[in-house]
Coordinates of C-alpha atoms in Angstrom, one line a residue:
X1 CA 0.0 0.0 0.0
X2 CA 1.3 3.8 -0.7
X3 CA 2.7 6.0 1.7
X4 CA 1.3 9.1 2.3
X5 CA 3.4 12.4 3.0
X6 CA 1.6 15.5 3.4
X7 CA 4.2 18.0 4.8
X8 CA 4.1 22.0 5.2
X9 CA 6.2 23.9 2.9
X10 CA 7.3 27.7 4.0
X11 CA 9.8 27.7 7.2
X12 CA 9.4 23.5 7.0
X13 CA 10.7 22.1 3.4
X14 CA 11.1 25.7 1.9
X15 CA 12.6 28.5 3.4
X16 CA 12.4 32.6 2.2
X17 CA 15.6 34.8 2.4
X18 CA 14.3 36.4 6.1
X19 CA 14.3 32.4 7.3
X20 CA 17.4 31.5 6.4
X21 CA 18.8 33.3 9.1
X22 CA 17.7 30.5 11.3
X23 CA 20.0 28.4 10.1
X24 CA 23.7 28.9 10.6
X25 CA 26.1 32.4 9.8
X26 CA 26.5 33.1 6.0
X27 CA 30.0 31.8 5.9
X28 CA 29.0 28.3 6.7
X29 CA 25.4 28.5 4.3
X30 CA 24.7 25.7 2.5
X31 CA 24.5 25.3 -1.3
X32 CA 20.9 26.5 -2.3
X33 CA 18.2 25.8 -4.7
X34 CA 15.9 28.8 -5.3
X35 CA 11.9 27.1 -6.0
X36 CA 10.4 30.2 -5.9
X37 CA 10.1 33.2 -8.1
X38 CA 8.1 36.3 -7.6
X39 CA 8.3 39.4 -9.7
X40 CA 11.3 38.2 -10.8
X41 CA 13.0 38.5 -8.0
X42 CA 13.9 34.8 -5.8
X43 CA 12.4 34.4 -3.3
X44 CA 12.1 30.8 -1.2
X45 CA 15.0 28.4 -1.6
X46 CA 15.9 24.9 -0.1
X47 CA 19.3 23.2 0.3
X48 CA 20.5 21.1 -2.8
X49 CA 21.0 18.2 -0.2
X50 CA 16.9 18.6 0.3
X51 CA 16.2 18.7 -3.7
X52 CA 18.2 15.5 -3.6
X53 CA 16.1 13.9 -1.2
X54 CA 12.7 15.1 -2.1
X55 CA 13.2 14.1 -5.8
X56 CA 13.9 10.6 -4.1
X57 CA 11.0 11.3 -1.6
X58 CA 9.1 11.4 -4.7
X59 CA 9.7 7.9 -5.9
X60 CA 9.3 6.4 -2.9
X61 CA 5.4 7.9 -1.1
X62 CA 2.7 9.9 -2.8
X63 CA 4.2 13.2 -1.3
X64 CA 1.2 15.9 -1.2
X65 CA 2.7 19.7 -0.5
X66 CA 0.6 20.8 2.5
X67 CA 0.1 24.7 2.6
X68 CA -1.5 27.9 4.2
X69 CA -0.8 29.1 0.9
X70 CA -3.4 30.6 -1.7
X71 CA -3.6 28.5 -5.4
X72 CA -1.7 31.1 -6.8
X73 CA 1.0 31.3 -4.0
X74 CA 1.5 27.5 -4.2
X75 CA 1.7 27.7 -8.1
X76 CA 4.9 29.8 -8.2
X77 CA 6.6 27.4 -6.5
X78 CA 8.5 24.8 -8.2
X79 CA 9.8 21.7 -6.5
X80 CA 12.3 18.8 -7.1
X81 CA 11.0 15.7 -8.3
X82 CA 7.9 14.4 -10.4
X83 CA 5.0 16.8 -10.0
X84 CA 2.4 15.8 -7.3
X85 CA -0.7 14.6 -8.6
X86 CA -2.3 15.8 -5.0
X87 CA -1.3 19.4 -3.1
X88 CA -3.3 20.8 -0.3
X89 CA -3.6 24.7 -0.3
X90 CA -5.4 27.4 1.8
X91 CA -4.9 25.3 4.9
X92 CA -7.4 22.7 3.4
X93 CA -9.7 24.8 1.7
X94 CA -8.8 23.4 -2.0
X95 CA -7.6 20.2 -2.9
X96 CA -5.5 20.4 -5.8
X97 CA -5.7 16.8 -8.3
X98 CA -3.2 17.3 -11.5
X99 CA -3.2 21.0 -10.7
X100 CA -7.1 21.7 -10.7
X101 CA -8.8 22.6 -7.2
X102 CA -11.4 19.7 -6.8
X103 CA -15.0 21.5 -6.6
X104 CA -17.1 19.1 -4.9
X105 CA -14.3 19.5 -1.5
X106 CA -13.9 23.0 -1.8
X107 CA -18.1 22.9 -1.6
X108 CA -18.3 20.9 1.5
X109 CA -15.3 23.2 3.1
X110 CA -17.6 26.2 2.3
X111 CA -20.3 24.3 3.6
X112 CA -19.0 23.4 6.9
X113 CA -17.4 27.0 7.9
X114 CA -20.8 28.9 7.2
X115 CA -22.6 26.0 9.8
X116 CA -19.9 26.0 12.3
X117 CA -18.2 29.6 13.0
X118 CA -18.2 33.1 12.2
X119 CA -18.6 34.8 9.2
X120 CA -14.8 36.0 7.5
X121 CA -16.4 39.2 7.5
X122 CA -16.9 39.3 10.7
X123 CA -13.3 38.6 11.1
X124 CA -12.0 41.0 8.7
X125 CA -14.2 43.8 9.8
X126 CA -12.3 43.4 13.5
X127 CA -8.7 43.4 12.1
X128 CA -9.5 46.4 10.1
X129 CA -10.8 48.7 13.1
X130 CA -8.0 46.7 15.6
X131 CA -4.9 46.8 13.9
X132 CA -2.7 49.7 13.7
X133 CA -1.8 50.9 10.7
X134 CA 1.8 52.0 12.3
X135 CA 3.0 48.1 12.4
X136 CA 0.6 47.0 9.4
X137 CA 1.8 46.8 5.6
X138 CA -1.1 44.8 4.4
X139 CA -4.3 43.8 4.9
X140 CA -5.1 39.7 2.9
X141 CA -8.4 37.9 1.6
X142 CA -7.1 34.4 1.0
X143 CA -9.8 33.1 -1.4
X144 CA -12.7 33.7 0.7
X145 CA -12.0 31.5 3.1
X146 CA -9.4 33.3 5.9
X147 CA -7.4 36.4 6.4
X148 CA -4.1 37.5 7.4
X149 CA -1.9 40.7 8.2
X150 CA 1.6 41.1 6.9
X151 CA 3.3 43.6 9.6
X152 CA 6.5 44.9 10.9
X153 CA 7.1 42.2 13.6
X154 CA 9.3 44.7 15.7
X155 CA 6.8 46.9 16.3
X156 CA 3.9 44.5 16.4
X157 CA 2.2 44.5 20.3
X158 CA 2.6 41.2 21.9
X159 CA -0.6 41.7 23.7
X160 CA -2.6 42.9 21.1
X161 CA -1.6 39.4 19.5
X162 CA -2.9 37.8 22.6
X163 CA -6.3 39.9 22.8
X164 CA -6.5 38.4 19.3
X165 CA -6.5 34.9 20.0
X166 CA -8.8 35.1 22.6
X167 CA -11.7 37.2 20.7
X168 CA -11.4 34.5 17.6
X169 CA -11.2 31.3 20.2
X170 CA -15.0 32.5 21.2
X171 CA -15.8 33.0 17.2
X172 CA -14.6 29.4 16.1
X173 CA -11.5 30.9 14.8
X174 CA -7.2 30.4 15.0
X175 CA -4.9 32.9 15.3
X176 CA -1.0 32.1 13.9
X177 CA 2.0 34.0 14.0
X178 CA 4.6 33.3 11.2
X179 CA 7.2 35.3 10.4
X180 CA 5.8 39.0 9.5
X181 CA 2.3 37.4 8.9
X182 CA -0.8 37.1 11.2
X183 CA -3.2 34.4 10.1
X184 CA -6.8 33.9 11.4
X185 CA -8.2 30.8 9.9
X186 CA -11.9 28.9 10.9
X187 CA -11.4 26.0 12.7
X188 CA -13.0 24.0 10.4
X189 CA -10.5 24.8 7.9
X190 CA -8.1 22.0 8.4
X191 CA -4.9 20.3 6.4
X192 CA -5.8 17.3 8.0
X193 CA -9.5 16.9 7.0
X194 CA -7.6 16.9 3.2
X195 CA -5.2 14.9 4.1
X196 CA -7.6 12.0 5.3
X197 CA -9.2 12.7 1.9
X198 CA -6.4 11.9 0.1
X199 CA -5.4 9.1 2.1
X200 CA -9.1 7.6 1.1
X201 CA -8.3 8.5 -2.6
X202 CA -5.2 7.1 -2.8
X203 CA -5.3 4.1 -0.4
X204 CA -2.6 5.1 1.8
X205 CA -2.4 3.1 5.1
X206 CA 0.6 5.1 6.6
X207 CA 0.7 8.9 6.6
X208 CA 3.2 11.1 7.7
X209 CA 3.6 14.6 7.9
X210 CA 5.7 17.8 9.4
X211 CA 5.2 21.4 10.2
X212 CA 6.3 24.2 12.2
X213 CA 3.2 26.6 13.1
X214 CA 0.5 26.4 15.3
X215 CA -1.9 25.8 11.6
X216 CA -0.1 22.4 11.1
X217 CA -0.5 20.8 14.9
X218 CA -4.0 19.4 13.5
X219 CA -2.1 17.3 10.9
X220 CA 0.6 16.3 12.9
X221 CA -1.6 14.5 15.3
X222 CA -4.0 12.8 12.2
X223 CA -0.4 11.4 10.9
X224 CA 0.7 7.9 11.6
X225 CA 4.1 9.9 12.6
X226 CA 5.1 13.5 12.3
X227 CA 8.1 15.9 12.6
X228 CA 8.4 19.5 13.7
X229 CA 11.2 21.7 13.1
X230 CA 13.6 23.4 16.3
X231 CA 12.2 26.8 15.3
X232 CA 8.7 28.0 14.9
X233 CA 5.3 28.3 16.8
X234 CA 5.3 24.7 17.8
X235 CA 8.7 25.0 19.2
X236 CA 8.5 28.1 20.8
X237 CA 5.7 26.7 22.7
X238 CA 7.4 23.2 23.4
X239 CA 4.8 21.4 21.6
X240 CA 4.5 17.8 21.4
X241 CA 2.5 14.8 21.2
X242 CA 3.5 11.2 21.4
X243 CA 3.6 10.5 17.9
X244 CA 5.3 13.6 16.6
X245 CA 9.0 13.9 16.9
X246 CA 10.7 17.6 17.8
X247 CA 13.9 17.4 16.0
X248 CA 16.4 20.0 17.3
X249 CA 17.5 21.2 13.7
X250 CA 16.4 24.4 12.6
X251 CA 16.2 26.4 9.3
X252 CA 16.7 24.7 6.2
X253 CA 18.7 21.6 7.8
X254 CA 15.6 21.0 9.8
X255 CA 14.5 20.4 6.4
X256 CA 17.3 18.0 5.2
X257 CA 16.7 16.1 8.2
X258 CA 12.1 15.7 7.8
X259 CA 12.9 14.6 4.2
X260 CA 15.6 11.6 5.4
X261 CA 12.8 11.0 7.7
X262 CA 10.1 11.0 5.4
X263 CA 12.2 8.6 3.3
X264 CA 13.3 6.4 6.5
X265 CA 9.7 5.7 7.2
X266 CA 8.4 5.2 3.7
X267 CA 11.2 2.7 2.7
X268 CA 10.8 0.3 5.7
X269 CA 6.8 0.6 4.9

């Protein structure tokens, strides 16, 4: 039977310039791949050791890229290996087969966030009137389904982070904090939900997965076995679960290291 990898890409597998720095001083950098680019200009990158093994990775499981990401976000990205037949985007809000968002999941998705919390409206409308324009660069609409902040993390108020939390806890809702950007996502809206779905499609009787924010602990715990990163939400908090493995690598070695796990697992499958 297949093995089943759904695994987070930004700050996980794939890692932007700003990331990088979590890794080691420039003088001792790894080679690098750039797989993403935006306005001509590069922008994510993963070590060629990592390309290696993902391209192998791809042999080996049906590997299903597992993102926060928008359609179009995910499509500028361009990984290693045979295309995926399956990719997850908009934390589980489309299901991508050969490319094409599937329209019968993205219509039970829709379905279950208008029955079970409130309105992105709602949820927009509060960021607007909260947020201060002095730490915030730009407000997001991710395909109807969540929203997010893109801000000067220096100057962003740790409290006003916390306040957030708690007012979208009481609304069904998630807040994450990655990088410069401030997600609030419906709780319905999960990567694992898809991955199940894909596990059903395919036939997959062992699924593992990894991730680094708060957005991918639901998938981590509806994996066989997972992986998280030394950096991230998860680690900040000293997050874990008996089935999830914190690996002490950070930046884009963390990354090396999920992917020779990934391909560990799947070959003694």
């Amino acid at each position: 039977m297949p093995v089943l990898v759904a695994s987070d890409l930004d700050r996980t597998l794939i890692y932007s310039a700003a990331a990088l720095a979590l890794t080691m001083p420039d003088a001792r950098a790894p080679r690098l791949l750039c797989v993403e680019v935006h306005e001509s200009r590069p922008l994510s990158f993963m070590t060629e050791t990592s390309a290696a093994l993902l391209t192998e990775l791809g042999d080996a499981a049906v590997f299903v890229p597992t993102t926060t990401r928008t359609r179009k976000q995910y499509q500028r990205i361009n990984l290693p290996g045979p295309t995926p037949t399956y990719a997850i985007c908009a934390n589980g809000g489309h299901l991508l087969v050969d490319g094409v968002s599937d329209p019968d999941w993205h219509a039970s998705v829709t379905a279950r966030l208008a029955d079970e919390c409130a309105p992105l409206d709602e949820v927009r409308e509060h960021l607007m009137t909260t947020a201060d324009p002095l730490w915030v660069r730009k407000h997001r609409d991710a395909e109807g389904l969540f929203a997010y902040l893109v801000v000067e993390r220096e100057l962003l108020p740790e409290e006003w982070v916390k306040e957030l939390a708690v007012w979208a806890e009481n609304r069904g809702w998630t807040v994450s904090l990655q990088g410069r950007k401030i997600y609030a996502v419906p709780k319905p809206l999960t990567k694992s939900a898809a991955m199940h779905e894909v596990a059903r499609r395919t036939g997959a009787e062992l699924t593992l997965a990894a991730g680094d924010s708060l957005l991918d602990a639901d998938l981590l715990l509806a994996a066989d076995r997972g992986w998280r990163p030394g950096h991230g939400e998860l680690a900040d908090a000293d997050w874990s679960a008996p089935t999830v493995s914190a690996l002490p690598e950070r930046g884009v070695l963390a990354g090396e290291r999920i992917l020779r796990e990934f391909l560990r697992e799947a070959r003694q499958a």
